[in-house]
Coordinates of C-alpha atoms and ligand atoms in Angstrom, one line a residue:
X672 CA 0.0 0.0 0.0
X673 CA 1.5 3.4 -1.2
X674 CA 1.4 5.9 1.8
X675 CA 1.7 8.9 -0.5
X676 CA 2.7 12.6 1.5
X677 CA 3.0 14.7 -1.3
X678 CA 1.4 17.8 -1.9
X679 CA 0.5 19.9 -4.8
X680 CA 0.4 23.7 -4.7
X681 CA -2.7 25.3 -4.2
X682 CA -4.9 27.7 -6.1
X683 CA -4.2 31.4 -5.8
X684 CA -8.2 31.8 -5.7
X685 CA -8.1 28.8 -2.8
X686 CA -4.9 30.2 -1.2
X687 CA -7.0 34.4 -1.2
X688 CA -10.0 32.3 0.2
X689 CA -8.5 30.5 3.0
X690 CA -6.5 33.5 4.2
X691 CA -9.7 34.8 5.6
X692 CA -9.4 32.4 8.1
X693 CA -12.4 33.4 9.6
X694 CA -16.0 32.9 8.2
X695 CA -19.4 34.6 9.5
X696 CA -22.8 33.7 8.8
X697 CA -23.7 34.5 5.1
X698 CA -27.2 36.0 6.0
X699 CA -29.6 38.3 3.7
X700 CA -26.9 38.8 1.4
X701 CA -24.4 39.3 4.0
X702 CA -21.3 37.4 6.0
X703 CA -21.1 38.4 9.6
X704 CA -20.9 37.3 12.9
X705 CA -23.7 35.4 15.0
X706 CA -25.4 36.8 18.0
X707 CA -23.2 35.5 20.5
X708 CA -19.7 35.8 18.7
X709 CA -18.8 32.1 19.4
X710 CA -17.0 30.4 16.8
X711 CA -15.9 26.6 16.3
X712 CA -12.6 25.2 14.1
X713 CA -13.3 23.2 11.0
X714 CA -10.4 20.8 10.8
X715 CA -8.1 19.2 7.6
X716 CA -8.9 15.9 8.6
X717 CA -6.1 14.6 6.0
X718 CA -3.1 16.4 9.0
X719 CA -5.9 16.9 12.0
X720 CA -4.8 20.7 11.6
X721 CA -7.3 23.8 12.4
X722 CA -7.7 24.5 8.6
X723 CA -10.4 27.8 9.2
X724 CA -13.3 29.0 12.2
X725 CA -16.7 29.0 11.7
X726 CA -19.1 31.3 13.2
X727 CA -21.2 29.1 15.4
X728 CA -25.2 30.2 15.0
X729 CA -27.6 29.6 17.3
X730 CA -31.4 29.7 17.6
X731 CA -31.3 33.5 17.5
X732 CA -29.4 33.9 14.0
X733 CA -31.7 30.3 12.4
X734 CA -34.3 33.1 13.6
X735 CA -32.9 36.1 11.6
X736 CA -31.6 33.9 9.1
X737 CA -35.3 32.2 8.8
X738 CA -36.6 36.0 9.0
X739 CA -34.5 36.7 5.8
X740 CA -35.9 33.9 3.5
X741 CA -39.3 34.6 4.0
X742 CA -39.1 37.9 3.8
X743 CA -37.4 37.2 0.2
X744 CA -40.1 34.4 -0.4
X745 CA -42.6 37.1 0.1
X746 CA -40.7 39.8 -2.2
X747 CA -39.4 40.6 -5.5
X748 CA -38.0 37.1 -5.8
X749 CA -42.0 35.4 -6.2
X750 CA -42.2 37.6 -9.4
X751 CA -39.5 36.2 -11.2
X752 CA -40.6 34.2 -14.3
X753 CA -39.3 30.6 -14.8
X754 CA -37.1 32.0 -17.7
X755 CA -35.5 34.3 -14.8
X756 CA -34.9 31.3 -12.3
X757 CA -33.7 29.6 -15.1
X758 CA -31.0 32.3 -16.6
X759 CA -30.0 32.5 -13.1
X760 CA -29.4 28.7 -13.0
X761 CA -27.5 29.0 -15.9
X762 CA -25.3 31.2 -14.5
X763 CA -24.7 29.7 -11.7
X764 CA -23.9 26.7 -13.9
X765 CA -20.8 29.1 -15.4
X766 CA -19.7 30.7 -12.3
X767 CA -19.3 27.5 -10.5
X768 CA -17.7 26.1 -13.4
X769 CA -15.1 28.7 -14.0
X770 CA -14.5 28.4 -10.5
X771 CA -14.7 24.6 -9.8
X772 CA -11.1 24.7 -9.2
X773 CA -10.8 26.9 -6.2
X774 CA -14.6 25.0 -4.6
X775 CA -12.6 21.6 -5.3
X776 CA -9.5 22.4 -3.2
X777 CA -11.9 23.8 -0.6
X778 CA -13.7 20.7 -0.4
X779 CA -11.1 18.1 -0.3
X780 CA -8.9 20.0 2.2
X781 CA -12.1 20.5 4.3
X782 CA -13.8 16.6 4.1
X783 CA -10.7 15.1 3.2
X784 CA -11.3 13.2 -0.3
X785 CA -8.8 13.1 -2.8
X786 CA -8.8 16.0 -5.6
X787 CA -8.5 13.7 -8.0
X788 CA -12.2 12.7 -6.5
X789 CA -13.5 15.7 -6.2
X790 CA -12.3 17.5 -9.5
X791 CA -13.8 14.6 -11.2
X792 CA -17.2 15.3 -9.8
X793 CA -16.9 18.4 -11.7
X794 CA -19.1 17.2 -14.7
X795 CA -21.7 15.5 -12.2
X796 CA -22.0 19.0 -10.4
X797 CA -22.4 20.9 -13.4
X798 CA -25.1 18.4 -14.9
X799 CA -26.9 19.2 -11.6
X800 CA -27.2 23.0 -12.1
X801 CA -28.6 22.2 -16.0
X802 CA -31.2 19.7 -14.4
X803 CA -33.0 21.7 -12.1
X804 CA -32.5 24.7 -15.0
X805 CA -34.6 22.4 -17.0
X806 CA -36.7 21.9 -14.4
X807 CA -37.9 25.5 -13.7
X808 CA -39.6 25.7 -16.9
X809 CA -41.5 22.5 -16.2
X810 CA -43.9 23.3 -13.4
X811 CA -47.5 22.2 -14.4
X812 CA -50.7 21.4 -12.9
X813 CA -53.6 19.8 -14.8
X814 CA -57.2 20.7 -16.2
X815 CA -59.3 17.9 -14.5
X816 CA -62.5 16.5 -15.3
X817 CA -65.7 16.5 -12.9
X818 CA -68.9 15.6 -12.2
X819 CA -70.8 18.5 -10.8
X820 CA -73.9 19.8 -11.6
X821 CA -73.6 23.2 -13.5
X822 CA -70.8 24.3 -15.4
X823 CA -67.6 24.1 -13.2
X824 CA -64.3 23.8 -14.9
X825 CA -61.5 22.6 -12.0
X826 CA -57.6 22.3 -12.6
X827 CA -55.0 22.1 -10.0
X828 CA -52.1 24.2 -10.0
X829 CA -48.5 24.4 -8.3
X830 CA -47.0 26.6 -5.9
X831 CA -43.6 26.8 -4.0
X832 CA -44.1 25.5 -0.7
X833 CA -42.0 28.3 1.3
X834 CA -38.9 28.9 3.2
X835 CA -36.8 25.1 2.9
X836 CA -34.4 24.1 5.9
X837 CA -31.8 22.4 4.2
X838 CA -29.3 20.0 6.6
X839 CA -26.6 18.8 4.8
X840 CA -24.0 16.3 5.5
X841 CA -19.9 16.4 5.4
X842 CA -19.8 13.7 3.1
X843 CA -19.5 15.7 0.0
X844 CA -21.6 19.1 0.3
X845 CA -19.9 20.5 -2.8
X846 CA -22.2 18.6 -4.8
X847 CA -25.0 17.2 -2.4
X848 CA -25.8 20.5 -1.5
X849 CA -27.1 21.2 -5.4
X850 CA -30.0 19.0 -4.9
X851 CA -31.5 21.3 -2.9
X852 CA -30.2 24.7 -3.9
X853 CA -31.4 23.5 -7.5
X854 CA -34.7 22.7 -6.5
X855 CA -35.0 25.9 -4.6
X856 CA -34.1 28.1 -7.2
X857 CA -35.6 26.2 -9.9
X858 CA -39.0 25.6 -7.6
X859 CA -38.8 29.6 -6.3
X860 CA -38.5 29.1 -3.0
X861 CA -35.8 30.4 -0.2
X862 CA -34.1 28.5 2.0
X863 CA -32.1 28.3 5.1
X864 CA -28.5 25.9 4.9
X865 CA -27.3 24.5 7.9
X866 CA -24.2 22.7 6.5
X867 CA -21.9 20.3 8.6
X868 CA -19.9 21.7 11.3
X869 CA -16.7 19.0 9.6
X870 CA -17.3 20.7 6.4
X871 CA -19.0 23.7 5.7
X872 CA -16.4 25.8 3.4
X873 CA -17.7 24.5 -0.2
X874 CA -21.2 25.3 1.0
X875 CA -20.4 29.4 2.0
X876 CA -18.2 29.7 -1.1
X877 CA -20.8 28.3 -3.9
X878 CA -23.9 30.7 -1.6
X879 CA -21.2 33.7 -1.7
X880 CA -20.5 33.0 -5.9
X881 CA -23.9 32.5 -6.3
X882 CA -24.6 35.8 -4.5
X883 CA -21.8 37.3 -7.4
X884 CA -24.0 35.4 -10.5
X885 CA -27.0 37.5 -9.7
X886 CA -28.9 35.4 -6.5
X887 CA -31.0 38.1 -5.2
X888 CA -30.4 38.5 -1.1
X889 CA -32.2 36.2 1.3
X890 CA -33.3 33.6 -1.1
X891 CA -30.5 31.4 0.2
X892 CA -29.2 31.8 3.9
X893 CA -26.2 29.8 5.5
X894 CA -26.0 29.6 9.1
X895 CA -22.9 27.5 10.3
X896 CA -23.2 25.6 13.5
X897 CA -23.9 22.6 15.5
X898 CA -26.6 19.9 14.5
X899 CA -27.9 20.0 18.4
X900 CA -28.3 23.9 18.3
X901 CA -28.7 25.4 15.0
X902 CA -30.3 22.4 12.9
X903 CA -32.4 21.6 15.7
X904 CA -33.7 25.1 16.1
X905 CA -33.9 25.5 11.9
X906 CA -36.0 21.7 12.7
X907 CA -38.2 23.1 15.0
X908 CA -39.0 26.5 13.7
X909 CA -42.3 27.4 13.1
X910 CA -42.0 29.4 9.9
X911 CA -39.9 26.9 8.0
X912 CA -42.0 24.8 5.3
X913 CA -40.1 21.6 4.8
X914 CA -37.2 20.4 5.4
X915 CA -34.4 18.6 3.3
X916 CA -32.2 16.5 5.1
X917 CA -29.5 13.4 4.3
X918 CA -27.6 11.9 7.3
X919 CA -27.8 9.6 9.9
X920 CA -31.4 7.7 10.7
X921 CA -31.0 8.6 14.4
X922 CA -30.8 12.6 13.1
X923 CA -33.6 11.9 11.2
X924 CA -36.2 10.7 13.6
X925 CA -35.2 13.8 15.9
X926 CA -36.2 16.1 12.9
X927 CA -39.6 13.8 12.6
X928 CA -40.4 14.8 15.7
X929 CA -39.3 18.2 15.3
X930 CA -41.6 18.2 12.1
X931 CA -44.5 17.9 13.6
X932 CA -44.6 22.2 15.3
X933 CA -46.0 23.0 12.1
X934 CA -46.4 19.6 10.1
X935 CA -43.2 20.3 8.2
X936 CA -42.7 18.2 4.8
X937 CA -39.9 16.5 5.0
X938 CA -37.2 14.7 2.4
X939 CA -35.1 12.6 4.3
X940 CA -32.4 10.4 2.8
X941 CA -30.6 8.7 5.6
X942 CA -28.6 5.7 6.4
X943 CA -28.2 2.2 4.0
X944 CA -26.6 -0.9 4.4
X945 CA -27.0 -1.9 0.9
X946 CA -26.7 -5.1 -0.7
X947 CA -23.9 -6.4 -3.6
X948 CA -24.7 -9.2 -4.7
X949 CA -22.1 -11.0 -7.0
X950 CA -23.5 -14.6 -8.9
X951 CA -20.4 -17.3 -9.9
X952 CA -21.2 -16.4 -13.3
X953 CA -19.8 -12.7 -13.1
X954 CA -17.5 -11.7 -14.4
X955 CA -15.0 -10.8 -12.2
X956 CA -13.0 -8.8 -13.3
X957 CA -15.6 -6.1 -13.3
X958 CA -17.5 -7.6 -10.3
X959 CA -14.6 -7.6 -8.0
X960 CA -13.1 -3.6 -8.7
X961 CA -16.6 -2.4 -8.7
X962 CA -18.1 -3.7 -5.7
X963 CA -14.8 -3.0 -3.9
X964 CA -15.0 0.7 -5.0
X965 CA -18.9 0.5 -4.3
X966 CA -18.0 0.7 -1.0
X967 CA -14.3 1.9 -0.6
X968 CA -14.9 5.3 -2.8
X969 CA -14.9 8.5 0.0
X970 CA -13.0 6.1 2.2
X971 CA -17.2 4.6 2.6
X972 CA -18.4 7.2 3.6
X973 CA -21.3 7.1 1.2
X974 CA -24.9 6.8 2.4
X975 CA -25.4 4.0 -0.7
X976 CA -22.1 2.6 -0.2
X977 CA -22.2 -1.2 -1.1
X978 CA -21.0 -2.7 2.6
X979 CA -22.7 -6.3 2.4
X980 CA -21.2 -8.0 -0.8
X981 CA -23.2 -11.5 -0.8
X982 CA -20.9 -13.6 -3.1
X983 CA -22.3 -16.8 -4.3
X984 CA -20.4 -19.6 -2.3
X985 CA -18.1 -21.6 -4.7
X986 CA -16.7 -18.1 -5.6
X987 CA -16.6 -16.5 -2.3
X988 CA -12.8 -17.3 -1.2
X989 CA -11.5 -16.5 -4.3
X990 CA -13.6 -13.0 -4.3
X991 CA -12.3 -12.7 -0.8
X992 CA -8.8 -13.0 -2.1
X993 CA -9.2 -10.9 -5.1
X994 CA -11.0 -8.2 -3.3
X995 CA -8.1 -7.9 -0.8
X996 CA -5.9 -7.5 -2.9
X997 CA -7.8 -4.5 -4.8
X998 CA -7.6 -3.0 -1.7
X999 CA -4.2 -3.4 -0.4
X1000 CA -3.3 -1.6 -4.2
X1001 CA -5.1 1.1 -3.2
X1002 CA -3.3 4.7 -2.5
X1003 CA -3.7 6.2 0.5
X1004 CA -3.2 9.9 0.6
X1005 CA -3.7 13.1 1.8
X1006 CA -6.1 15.0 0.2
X1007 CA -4.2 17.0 -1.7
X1008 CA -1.9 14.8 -2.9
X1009 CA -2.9 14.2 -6.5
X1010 CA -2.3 10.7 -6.7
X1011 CA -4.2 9.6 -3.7
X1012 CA -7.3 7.4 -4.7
X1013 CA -8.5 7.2 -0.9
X1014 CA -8.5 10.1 1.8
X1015 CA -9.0 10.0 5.1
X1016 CA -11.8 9.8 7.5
X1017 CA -14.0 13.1 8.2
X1018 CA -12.8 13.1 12.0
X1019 CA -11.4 11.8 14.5
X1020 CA -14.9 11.0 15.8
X1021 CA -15.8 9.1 12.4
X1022 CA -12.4 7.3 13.0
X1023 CA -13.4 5.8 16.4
X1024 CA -16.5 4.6 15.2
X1025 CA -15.1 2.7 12.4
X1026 CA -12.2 1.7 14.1
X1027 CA -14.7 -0.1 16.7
X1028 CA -16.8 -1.7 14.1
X1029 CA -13.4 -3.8 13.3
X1030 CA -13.1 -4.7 16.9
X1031 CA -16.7 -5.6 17.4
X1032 CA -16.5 -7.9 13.5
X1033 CA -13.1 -9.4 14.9
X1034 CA -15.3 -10.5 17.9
X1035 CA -17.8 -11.5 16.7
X1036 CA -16.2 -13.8 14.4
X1037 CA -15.5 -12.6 10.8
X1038 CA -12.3 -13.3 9.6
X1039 CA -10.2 -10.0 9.2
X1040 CA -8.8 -10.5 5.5
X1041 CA -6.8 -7.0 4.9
X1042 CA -6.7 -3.4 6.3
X1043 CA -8.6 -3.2 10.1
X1044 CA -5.9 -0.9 11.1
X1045 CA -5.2 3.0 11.6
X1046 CA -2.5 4.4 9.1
X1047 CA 0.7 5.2 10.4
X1048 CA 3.9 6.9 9.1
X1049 CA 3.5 10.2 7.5
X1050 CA -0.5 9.5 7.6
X1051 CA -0.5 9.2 11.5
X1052 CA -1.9 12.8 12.1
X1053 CA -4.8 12.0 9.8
X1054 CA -7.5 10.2 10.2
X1055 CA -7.0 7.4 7.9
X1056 CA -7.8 3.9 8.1
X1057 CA -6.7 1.4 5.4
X1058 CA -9.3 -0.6 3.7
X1059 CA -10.8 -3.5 5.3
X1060 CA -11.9 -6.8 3.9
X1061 CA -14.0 -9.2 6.4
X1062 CA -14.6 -12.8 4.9
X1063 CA -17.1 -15.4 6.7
X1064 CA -19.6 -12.3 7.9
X1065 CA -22.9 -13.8 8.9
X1066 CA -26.1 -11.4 8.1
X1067 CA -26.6 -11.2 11.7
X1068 CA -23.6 -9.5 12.6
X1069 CA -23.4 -6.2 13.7
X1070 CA -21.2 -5.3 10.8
X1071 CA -23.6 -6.7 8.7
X1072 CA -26.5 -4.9 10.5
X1073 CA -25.5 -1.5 11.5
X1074 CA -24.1 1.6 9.2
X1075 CA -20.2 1.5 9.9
X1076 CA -19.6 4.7 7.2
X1077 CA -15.7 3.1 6.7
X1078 CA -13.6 1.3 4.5
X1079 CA -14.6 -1.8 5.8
X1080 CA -16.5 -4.5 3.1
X1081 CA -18.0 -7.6 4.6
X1082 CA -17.9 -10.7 2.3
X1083 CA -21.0 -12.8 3.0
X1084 CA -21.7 -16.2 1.2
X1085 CA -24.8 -17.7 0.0
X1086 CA -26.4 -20.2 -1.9
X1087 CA -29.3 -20.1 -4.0
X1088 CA -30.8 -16.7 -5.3
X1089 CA -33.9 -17.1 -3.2
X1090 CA -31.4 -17.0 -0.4
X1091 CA -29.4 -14.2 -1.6
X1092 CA -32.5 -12.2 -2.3
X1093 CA -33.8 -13.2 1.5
X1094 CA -30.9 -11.8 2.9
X1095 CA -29.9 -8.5 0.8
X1096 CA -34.1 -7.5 2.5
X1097 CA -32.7 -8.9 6.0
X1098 CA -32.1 -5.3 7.1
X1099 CA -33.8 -2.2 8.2
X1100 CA -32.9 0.0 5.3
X1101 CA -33.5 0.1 1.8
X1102 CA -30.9 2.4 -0.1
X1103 CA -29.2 1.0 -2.9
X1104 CA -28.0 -2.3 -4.0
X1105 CA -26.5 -4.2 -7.2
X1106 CA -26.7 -7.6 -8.3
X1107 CA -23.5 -8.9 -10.9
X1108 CA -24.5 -11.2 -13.2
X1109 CA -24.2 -12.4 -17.0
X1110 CA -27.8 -14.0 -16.8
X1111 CA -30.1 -11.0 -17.2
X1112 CA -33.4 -12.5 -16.1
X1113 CA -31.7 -13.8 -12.6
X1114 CA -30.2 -9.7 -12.3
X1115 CA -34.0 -9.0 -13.0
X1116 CA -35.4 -11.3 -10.4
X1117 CA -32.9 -9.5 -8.1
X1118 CA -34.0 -6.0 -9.1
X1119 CA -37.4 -6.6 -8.8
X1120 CA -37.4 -8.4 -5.0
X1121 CA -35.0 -6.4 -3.3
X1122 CA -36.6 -3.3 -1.4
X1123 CA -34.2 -0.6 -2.0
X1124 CA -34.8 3.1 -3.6
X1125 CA -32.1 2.3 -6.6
X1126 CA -30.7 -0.6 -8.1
X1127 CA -27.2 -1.6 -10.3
X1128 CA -26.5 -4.6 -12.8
X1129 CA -23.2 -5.1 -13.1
X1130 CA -22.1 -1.5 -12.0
X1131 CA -21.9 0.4 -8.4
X1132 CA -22.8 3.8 -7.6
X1133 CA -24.1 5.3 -11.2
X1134 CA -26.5 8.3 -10.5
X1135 CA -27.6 10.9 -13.4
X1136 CA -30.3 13.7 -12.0
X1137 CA -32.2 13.0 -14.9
X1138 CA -33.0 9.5 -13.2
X1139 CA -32.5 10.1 -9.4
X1140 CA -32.6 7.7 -7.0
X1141 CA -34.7 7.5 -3.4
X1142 CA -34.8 5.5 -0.3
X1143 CA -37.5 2.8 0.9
X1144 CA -37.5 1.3 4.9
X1145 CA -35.4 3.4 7.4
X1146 CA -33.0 5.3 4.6
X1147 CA -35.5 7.4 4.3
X1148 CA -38.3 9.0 2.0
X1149 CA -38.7 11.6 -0.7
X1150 CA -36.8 11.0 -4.3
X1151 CA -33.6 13.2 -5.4
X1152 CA -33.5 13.3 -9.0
X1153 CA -36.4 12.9 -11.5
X1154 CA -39.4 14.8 -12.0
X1155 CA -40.5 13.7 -8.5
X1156 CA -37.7 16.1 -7.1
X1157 CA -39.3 19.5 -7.5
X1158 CA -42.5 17.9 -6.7
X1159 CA -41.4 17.7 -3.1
X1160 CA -41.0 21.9 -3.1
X1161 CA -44.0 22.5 -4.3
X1162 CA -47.7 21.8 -3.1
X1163 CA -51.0 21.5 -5.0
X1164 CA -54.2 23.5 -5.4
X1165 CA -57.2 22.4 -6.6
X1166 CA -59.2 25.0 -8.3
X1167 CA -63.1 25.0 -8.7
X1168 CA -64.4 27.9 -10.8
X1169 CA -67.9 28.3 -11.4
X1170 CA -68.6 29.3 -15.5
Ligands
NAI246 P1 -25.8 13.5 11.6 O1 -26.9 12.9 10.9 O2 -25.9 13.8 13.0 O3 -25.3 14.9 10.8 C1 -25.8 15.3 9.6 C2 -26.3 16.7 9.7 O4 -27.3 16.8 10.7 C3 -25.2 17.7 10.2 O5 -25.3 18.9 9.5 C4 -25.5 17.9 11.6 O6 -25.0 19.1 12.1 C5 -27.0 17.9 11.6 N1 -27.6 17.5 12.9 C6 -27.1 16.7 13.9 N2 -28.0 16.6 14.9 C7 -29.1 17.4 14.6 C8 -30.4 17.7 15.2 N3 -30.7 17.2 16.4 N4 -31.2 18.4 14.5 C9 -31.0 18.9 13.3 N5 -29.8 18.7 12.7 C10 -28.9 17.9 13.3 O7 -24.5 12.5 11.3 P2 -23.1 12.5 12.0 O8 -23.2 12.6 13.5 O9 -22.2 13.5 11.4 O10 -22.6 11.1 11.6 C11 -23.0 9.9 12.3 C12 -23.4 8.8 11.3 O11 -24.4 9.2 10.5 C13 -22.3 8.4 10.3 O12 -21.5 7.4 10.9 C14 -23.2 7.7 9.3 O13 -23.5 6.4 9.6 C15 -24.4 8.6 9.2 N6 -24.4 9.6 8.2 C16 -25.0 9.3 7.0 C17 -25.0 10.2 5.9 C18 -25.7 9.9 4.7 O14 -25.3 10.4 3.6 N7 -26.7 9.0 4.7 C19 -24.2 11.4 6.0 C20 -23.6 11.7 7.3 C21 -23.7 10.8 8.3
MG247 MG1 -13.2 20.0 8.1

């Protein structure tokens, strides 16, 4: 396993950015300071090193902040035409693209993936903003049929719902974040952003360039903070309209509950512990890379990540074998170095966690094939664990049961595909999943019986906005991507008028 320490130079624009050192809440328009002054570090998790401070809101500045948005909901910005939302879409498609450099640095020294990750995600991101550009001209109701007596004619028609809280994740806000600024701006509603206190940069920089591409003030609002002070106050707050959230299913049942002050709608895309399922008539040399990058890619810290590869039985040492050794060619670097293919962890939190989910499958009686250990050497600051391969895991394990959000792939065998199809549903969630396969009515057996929000045949991880993808069971409800997308910020009216 390379343990890779170089380091290429920064971006002037990255370099002018990160000098601030400081960063306020980006409210109406405007960075400043919160209420009560506090402020928190955001870390490089690749070197555990303060990398900036982040004004740390509280309930008072979610309230200004929530103040702002409707205030703009209310204003100038529900008179824009669709062409208008949409021109402004488009250039906030060219702004971020001339600057995707500078947001990419910012990302990967703030979260920790490699750049060569996160500059690749360039031409996913952008694809993003020309969706939901598409998408503002597209708002329709209908002309519906009735049966009353007289002459009635009745339609429904489509509104924005409001003000959106949006509470994002550190797992890649550069481009998560876009499916719901895209749908805000494309839908014409405002919205507050509480982004994650581990990585929050990439989401202040794209709201201030947007602010330079023509965003009018107010319509989106970052507050920076903690999940147990400023989300839950944007959670509970009474003039908020729905909320869009993706983390952890214990965060989303607090924001259920939270929900119900003023019935918020809710989108909630939460934790997975999908299913891979690889047949002995695969072929492997696919099967084998992809499901190991189906769950190594963002060192697994993916909420579709691929973490319980069923392998049909006669196959399963050699995939065990094979896999391992996919993993132990891996590179493992620090974010910035440019040949890195795996970062670190977000935190030293994240690393803990993971690092006790290889104790407990040790335990419990998998067989520890590769990785299971911290990085040391030149990566001993960070917070980087190598990738993990656990043969022999039984269903019923916790690593086979609970969302570990690591490196670490558990190898389970099976049988028949009745068996293999009982166990991928032997779980609370219901994310993703993939089936690899040269017999395309078995990977269509698969498809159709496992309960999951998205499904791969013979690939891992594929999303285009165009198609979306959703969550079923405990990862949640409300699609991203698809026509269904803007559906969930906007609400019907039924009209009845009388000829
Ligand atoms: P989390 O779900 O607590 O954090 C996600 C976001 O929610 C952050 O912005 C956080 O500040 C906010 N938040 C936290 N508590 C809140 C509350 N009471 N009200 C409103 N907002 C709140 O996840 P965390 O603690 O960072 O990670 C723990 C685990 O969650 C991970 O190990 C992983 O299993 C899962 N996770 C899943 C993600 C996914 O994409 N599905 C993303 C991040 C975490
Ligand atoms: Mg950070």
């Amino acid at each position: 396993m390379d343990r890779q320490t170089s380091s290429a130079p920064l971006d002037e624009s990255t370099r002018r950015f990160l000098s601030r050192g400081q960063y306020g809440l980006l409210i109406d328009g405007r960075m400043g300071p919160g209420k009560s002054n506090k402020s928190f570090d955001t870390l490089n998790p690749s070197t555990g090193e303060v990398l900036a401070r982040l004004a740390e809101g509280d309930e008072t500045d979610i309230d200004r902040a929530v103040r702002a948005a409707r205030a703009a909901f209310e204003g100038a910005w529900s008179g824009w035409t669709p062409y208008e939302r949409q021109a402004l879409l488009y250039r906030a498609h060219d702004i971020i693209e001339r600057n995707f450099d500078e947001l990419a640095e910012i990302e990967s020294l703030d979260m920790g993936a490699p750049i060569s990750r996160t500059r690749s995600s360039k031409g996913a991101l952008l694809k993003m903003i020309l969706f939901f550009a598409s998408q503002s001209g597209n708002i329709s109701g209908q002309t519906l049929q009735n049966g009353l007596p007289g002459e009635v004619v009745t339609m429904s028609m489509k509104a924005p719902v409001g003000v959106i809280g949006g509470i994002i994740p550190w797992n890649g806000p550069l481009v998560g974040q876009w499916w719901l600024l895209g749908a805000v701006l494309a839908s014409g509603c405002t919205a507050v952003l509480k982004p994650a206190e581990d990585a929050s940069l990439s989401v202040l920089r794209t709201v201030e360039l947007l602010h330079e591409a023509g965003l009018p003030e107010g319509v989106l609002n970052v507050v920076t903070g903690t999940g147990s002070v400023a989300g839950a106050a944007l959670a509970r707050h009474p003039d908020v309209d729905r909320i869009a959230f993706t983390g952890s299913t214990a965060t989303g049942r607090k924001i259920i509950e939270a929900s119900a002050v003023n019935i918020k709608k809710l989108q909630l895309e939460l934790g997975g512990k999908s299913p891979d399922i690889v047949f002995a008539d695969a072929d492997l040399s696919k099967a084998v890379p992809g499901a190991a990058m189906g769950v190594f890619a963002n060192s697994g810290q993916i909420c579709f990540a691929g973490t319980r590869v069923f392998v049909e039985r006669s196959i399963a040492d050699e995939f065990s074998a094979r896999v391992a050794d996919f993993a132990r060619g891996i590179r493992i670097g620090r974010s910035m170095d440019p040949d890195a293919q795996l970062g670190p962890l977000i935190s030293r939190l994240q690393l803990d966690r993971v690092m006790s989910y290889i104790d407990i499958g040790s335990r419990e009686g998998a067989r520890l094939v590769c990785g299971g250990e911290r990085m040391g050497g030149a990566l001993s600051d960070g917070y980087f664990i190598a990738p993990t391969v656990f043969s022999h895991v039984d269903n019923e394990m916790r690593i086979a049961r609970e969302e570990i959000f690591g490196p670490v792939l558990s190898v389970i065998p099976f049988d028949t595909v009745d068996e293999a199809i009982a166990l991928g549903n032997q779980t609370d969630y219901g994310l993703g999943g993939a089936v690899w396969t040269r017999d395309i009515s078995r990977a269509l057996k698969v498809v159709q019986k496992i309960h999951t929000g998205v499904m791969w045949v013979n690939c891992y991880g594929l999303i285009d906005p165009l198609v979306g993808f959703g969550g079923t069971k405990h990862s949640g409800y409300g699609a991203k991507g698809g026509v269904a997308h803007l559906d969930n910020y906007l609400y019907s009216k039924s009209v009845y008028i009388n000829t």
